Amino acid sequence: MSKRVYVGNLSYDTTESDLTGLFEQAGEVESVNIITDRDTGRSKGFGFVEMGSEGADKAIAQFNGSELKGRSLTVNEARPREERSGGGRSGGGGGRGRGGSRY
């Protein structure tokens, strides 16, 4: 069974190949995904590595707090993805109340 590992505090020039090379030291890497800004394509400074359960546990213990490209990594088990709503903001209308009559 595989686990997703969150990797945070990445240098903006870290590549998926860099992460693959690092995490292969702990076990077989199934996939690597660095999250990028939709508009600019620039890294957001975090990503996810998917690997076998044993390798993931070893990687978390081995790489959390370690340095990559001058940055101290945050490595832990990824939380389940939260559902996102597709629309913008919802909310009640403003406007004026329809209070009683004035004397």
Coordinates of N, CA and C in Angstrom, one line a residue:
M1 N 0.8 -1.2 0.0 CA 0.0 0.0 0.0 C 0.9 1.3 0.0
S2 N 0.5 2.3 -0.8 CA 1.3 3.4 -0.8 C 0.8 4.6 0.1
K3 N 1.7 5.5 0.4 CA 1.4 6.6 1.2 C 1.8 7.9 0.5
R4 N 1.1 9.0 0.7 CA 1.5 10.3 0.2 C 2.2 11.0 1.3
V5 N 3.4 11.6 1.0 CA 4.2 12.3 1.9 C 4.2 13.8 1.5
Y6 N 3.9 14.7 2.4 CA 4.0 16.1 2.2 C 5.4 16.6 2.4
V7 N 5.9 17.4 1.4 CA 7.3 17.9 1.6 C 7.2 19.4 1.4
G8 N 7.4 20.1 2.5 CA 7.3 21.6 2.5 C 8.6 22.3 2.7
N9 N 8.6 23.6 2.5 CA 9.7 24.5 2.6 C 10.7 24.3 1.5
L10 N 10.3 23.9 0.3 CA 11.2 23.7 -0.8 C 11.7 25.0 -1.4
S11 N 12.9 24.9 -1.8 CA 13.4 26.1 -2.6 C 12.6 26.1 -3.9
Y12 N 12.4 27.3 -4.4 CA 11.6 27.5 -5.6 C 12.2 26.9 -6.8
D13 N 13.5 26.6 -6.8 CA 14.2 26.0 -7.9 C 14.3 24.5 -7.8
T14 N 13.8 23.9 -6.7 CA 13.8 22.4 -6.6 C 12.9 21.8 -7.6
T15 N 13.4 20.7 -8.3 CA 12.7 20.0 -9.3 C 12.1 18.7 -8.8
E16 N 11.2 18.2 -9.6 CA 10.7 16.8 -9.2 C 11.8 15.8 -9.3
S17 N 12.8 16.0 -10.2 CA 14.0 15.1 -10.2 C 14.8 15.1 -8.9
D18 N 14.9 16.4 -8.4 CA 15.7 16.5 -7.1 C 15.0 15.7 -6.0
L19 N 13.6 15.9 -5.9 CA 12.9 15.1 -4.9 C 13.0 13.6 -5.1
T20 N 12.8 13.2 -6.3 CA 12.9 11.8 -6.6 C 14.2 11.2 -6.2
G21 N 15.3 11.9 -6.5 CA 16.6 11.4 -6.2 C 16.8 11.3 -4.7
L22 N 16.3 12.3 -3.9 CA 16.4 12.3 -2.5 C 15.6 11.2 -1.9
F23 N 14.3 11.1 -2.3 CA 13.4 10.1 -1.6 C 13.7 8.7 -2.1
E24 N 14.4 8.5 -3.2 CA 14.8 7.1 -3.5 C 15.8 6.5 -2.6
Q25 N 16.4 7.4 -1.8 CA 17.4 6.9 -0.7 C 16.6 6.1 0.3
A26 N 15.3 6.4 0.5 CA 14.5 5.7 1.5 C 13.6 4.6 1.0
G27 N 13.4 4.5 -0.3 CA 12.6 3.4 -0.9 C 12.2 3.8 -2.3
E28 N 11.4 2.9 -2.9 CA 10.9 3.1 -4.3 C 9.9 4.3 -4.3
V29 N 10.1 5.2 -5.2 CA 9.2 6.4 -5.4 C 8.3 6.1 -6.5
E30 N 7.0 6.2 -6.2 CA 5.9 6.0 -7.2 C 5.7 7.2 -8.1
S31 N 5.6 8.4 -7.4 CA 5.3 9.6 -8.1 C 5.8 10.8 -7.2
V32 N 6.1 11.9 -7.9 CA 6.5 13.2 -7.3 C 5.7 14.3 -8.0
N33 N 5.2 15.2 -7.2 CA 4.4 16.3 -7.7 C 4.7 17.5 -6.9
I34 N 5.4 18.5 -7.6 CA 5.6 19.8 -6.9 C 4.5 20.7 -7.3
I35 N 3.8 21.3 -6.4 CA 2.7 22.2 -6.6 C 3.1 23.5 -7.2
T36 N 2.5 23.9 -8.3 CA 2.9 25.2 -8.9 C 1.7 26.1 -9.0
D37 N 2.0 27.4 -9.1 CA 0.9 28.4 -9.2 C 0.3 28.3 -10.6
R38 N -1.0 28.3 -10.6 CA -1.8 28.1 -11.9 C -1.4 29.2 -12.9
D39 N -1.3 30.4 -12.4 CA -1.1 31.5 -13.4 C 0.4 31.7 -13.8
T40 N 1.3 31.6 -12.9 CA 2.7 31.9 -13.2 C 3.5 30.6 -13.5
G41 N 3.0 29.4 -13.1 CA 3.8 28.2 -13.2 C 4.9 28.1 -12.3
R42 N 5.1 29.0 -11.4 CA 6.2 29.0 -10.4 C 5.8 28.1 -9.2
S43 N 6.8 27.4 -8.7 CA 6.6 26.5 -7.5 C 6.0 27.3 -6.4
K44 N 5.1 26.6 -5.6 CA 4.6 27.2 -4.4 C 5.4 26.8 -3.2
G45 N 6.5 26.0 -3.4 CA 7.4 25.7 -2.3 C 7.0 24.5 -1.5
F46 N 6.1 23.7 -2.1 CA 5.8 22.4 -1.4 C 5.3 21.4 -2.5
G47 N 5.3 20.1 -2.1 CA 5.0 19.1 -3.0 C 4.6 17.8 -2.3
F48 N 4.4 16.8 -3.1 CA 4.0 15.5 -2.5 C 4.8 14.4 -3.2
V49 N 5.2 13.4 -2.4 CA 5.9 12.2 -2.9 C 5.0 11.0 -2.5
E50 N 4.8 10.1 -3.5 CA 4.0 8.9 -3.2 C 5.0 7.7 -3.3
M51 N 4.9 6.9 -2.2 CA 5.8 5.8 -2.2 C 5.2 4.7 -1.2
G52 N 5.8 3.6 -1.2 CA 5.4 2.5 -0.4 C 5.3 2.9 1.1
S53 N 4.5 2.3 1.8 CA 4.3 2.6 3.2 C 5.5 2.6 4.0
E54 N 6.3 1.5 3.9 CA 7.6 1.4 4.6 C 8.6 2.5 4.3
G55 N 8.7 2.7 2.9 CA 9.6 3.7 2.5 C 9.2 5.1 2.9
A56 N 7.9 5.4 2.9 CA 7.4 6.7 3.3 C 7.7 6.9 4.8
D57 N 7.5 5.9 5.7 CA 7.8 6.1 7.1 C 9.3 6.4 7.3
K58 N 10.1 5.6 6.5 CA 11.6 5.8 6.6 C 11.9 7.2 6.1
A59 N 11.3 7.7 5.0 CA 11.6 9.0 4.5 C 11.3 10.1 5.4
I60 N 10.1 10.0 6.1 CA 9.7 11.0 7.0 C 10.7 11.1 8.2
A61 N 11.1 10.0 8.7 CA 12.1 10.0 9.8 C 13.4 10.5 9.4
Q62 N 13.8 10.2 8.1 CA 15.1 10.5 7.6 C 15.2 12.0 7.2
F63 N 14.2 12.5 6.5 CA 14.3 13.8 5.8 C 13.6 15.0 6.5
N64 N 12.8 14.7 7.5 CA 12.1 15.9 8.2 C 13.2 16.6 8.9
G65 N 13.4 17.9 8.6 CA 14.4 18.8 9.2 C 15.7 18.7 8.5
S66 N 15.9 17.9 7.5 CA 17.1 17.8 6.7 C 17.1 19.0 5.7
E67 N 18.3 19.3 5.2 CA 18.4 20.4 4.2 C 18.5 19.9 2.8
L68 N 17.8 20.7 1.9 CA 17.9 20.5 0.5 C 18.0 21.9 -0.1
K69 N 19.0 22.1 -0.9 CA 19.2 23.4 -1.5 C 19.1 24.6 -0.5
G70 N 19.7 24.4 0.6 CA 19.8 25.4 1.6 C 18.5 25.7 2.4
R71 N 17.5 24.8 2.3 CA 16.3 25.0 3.0 C 16.0 23.7 3.9
S72 N 15.5 24.0 5.1 CA 15.2 22.9 6.0 C 13.8 22.3 5.7
L73 N 13.8 21.1 5.3 CA 12.5 20.5 4.8 C 11.6 20.1 5.9
T74 N 10.3 20.3 5.6 CA 9.2 19.8 6.5 C 8.7 18.5 5.8
V75 N 8.8 17.4 6.4 CA 8.3 16.1 5.8 C 7.4 15.4 6.7
N76 N 6.2 15.1 6.3 CA 5.3 14.4 7.1 C 4.2 13.7 6.2
E77 N 3.4 12.8 6.9 CA 2.4 12.1 6.1 C 1.4 13.2 5.7
A78 N 1.0 13.1 4.4 CA 0.0 14.1 3.8 C -1.4 13.8 4.4
R79 N -2.1 14.8 4.7 CA -3.5 14.7 5.2 C -4.3 14.4 3.9
P80 N -5.5 13.8 4.1 CA -6.4 13.5 3.0 C -6.8 14.9 2.4
R81 N -6.9 14.8 1.1 CA -7.3 16.0 0.3 C -8.7 16.5 0.7
E82 N -8.9 17.8 1.0 CA -10.2 18.3 1.3 C -11.0 18.6 0.1
E83 N -12.3 18.4 0.1 CA -13.1 18.7 -1.0 C -13.2 20.2 -1.1
R84 N -13.1 20.7 -2.3 CA -13.2 22.1 -2.6 C -14.6 22.4 -3.3
S85 N -15.2 23.5 -3.0 CA -16.4 23.9 -3.7 C -15.9 24.6 -5.0
G86 N -16.7 24.4 -6.0 CA -16.3 24.9 -7.3 C -16.5 26.4 -7.5
G87 N -17.5 26.9 -6.8 CA -17.8 28.3 -7.1 C -17.0 29.3 -6.3
G88 N -17.3 30.5 -6.5 CA -16.7 31.6 -5.8 C -17.3 31.7 -4.4
R89 N -17.5 32.9 -4.0 CA -18.1 33.1 -2.6 C -19.6 32.9 -2.7
S90 N -20.1 32.3 -1.7 CA -21.5 32.3 -1.5 C -21.8 33.2 -0.3
G91 N -23.0 33.6 -0.2 CA -23.3 34.4 1.0 C -24.6 35.1 0.9
G92 N -25.1 35.5 2.0 CA -26.4 36.2 2.0 C -26.2 37.6 1.4
G93 N -27.3 38.1 1.0 CA -27.3 39.5 0.4 C -27.3 40.5 1.5
G94 N -26.8 41.6 1.1 CA -26.8 42.7 2.1 C -28.1 43.5 2.1
G95 N -28.0 44.7 1.8 CA -29.2 45.5 1.6 C -29.8 46.0 3.0
R96 N -30.8 46.7 2.8 CA -31.5 47.3 4.0 C -32.6 46.4 4.5
G97 N -32.7 46.4 5.8 CA -33.8 45.7 6.4 C -35.1 46.4 6.1
R98 N -36.2 45.7 6.3 CA -37.5 46.3 6.0 C -38.2 46.5 7.3
G99 N -37.6 47.4 8.1 CA -38.1 47.6 9.4 C -39.5 48.2 9.5
G100 N -40.0 48.4 10.6 CA -41.3 49.0 10.8 C -41.5 50.4 10.3
S101 N -42.6 50.9 10.5 CA -42.9 52.3 10.0 C -42.3 53.3 11.0
R102 N -42.1 54.5 10.5 CA -41.6 55.6 11.4 C -42.7 56.5 11.7
Y103 N -42.7 57.0 12.9 CA -43.8 58.0 13.3 C -43.4 59.4 13.1

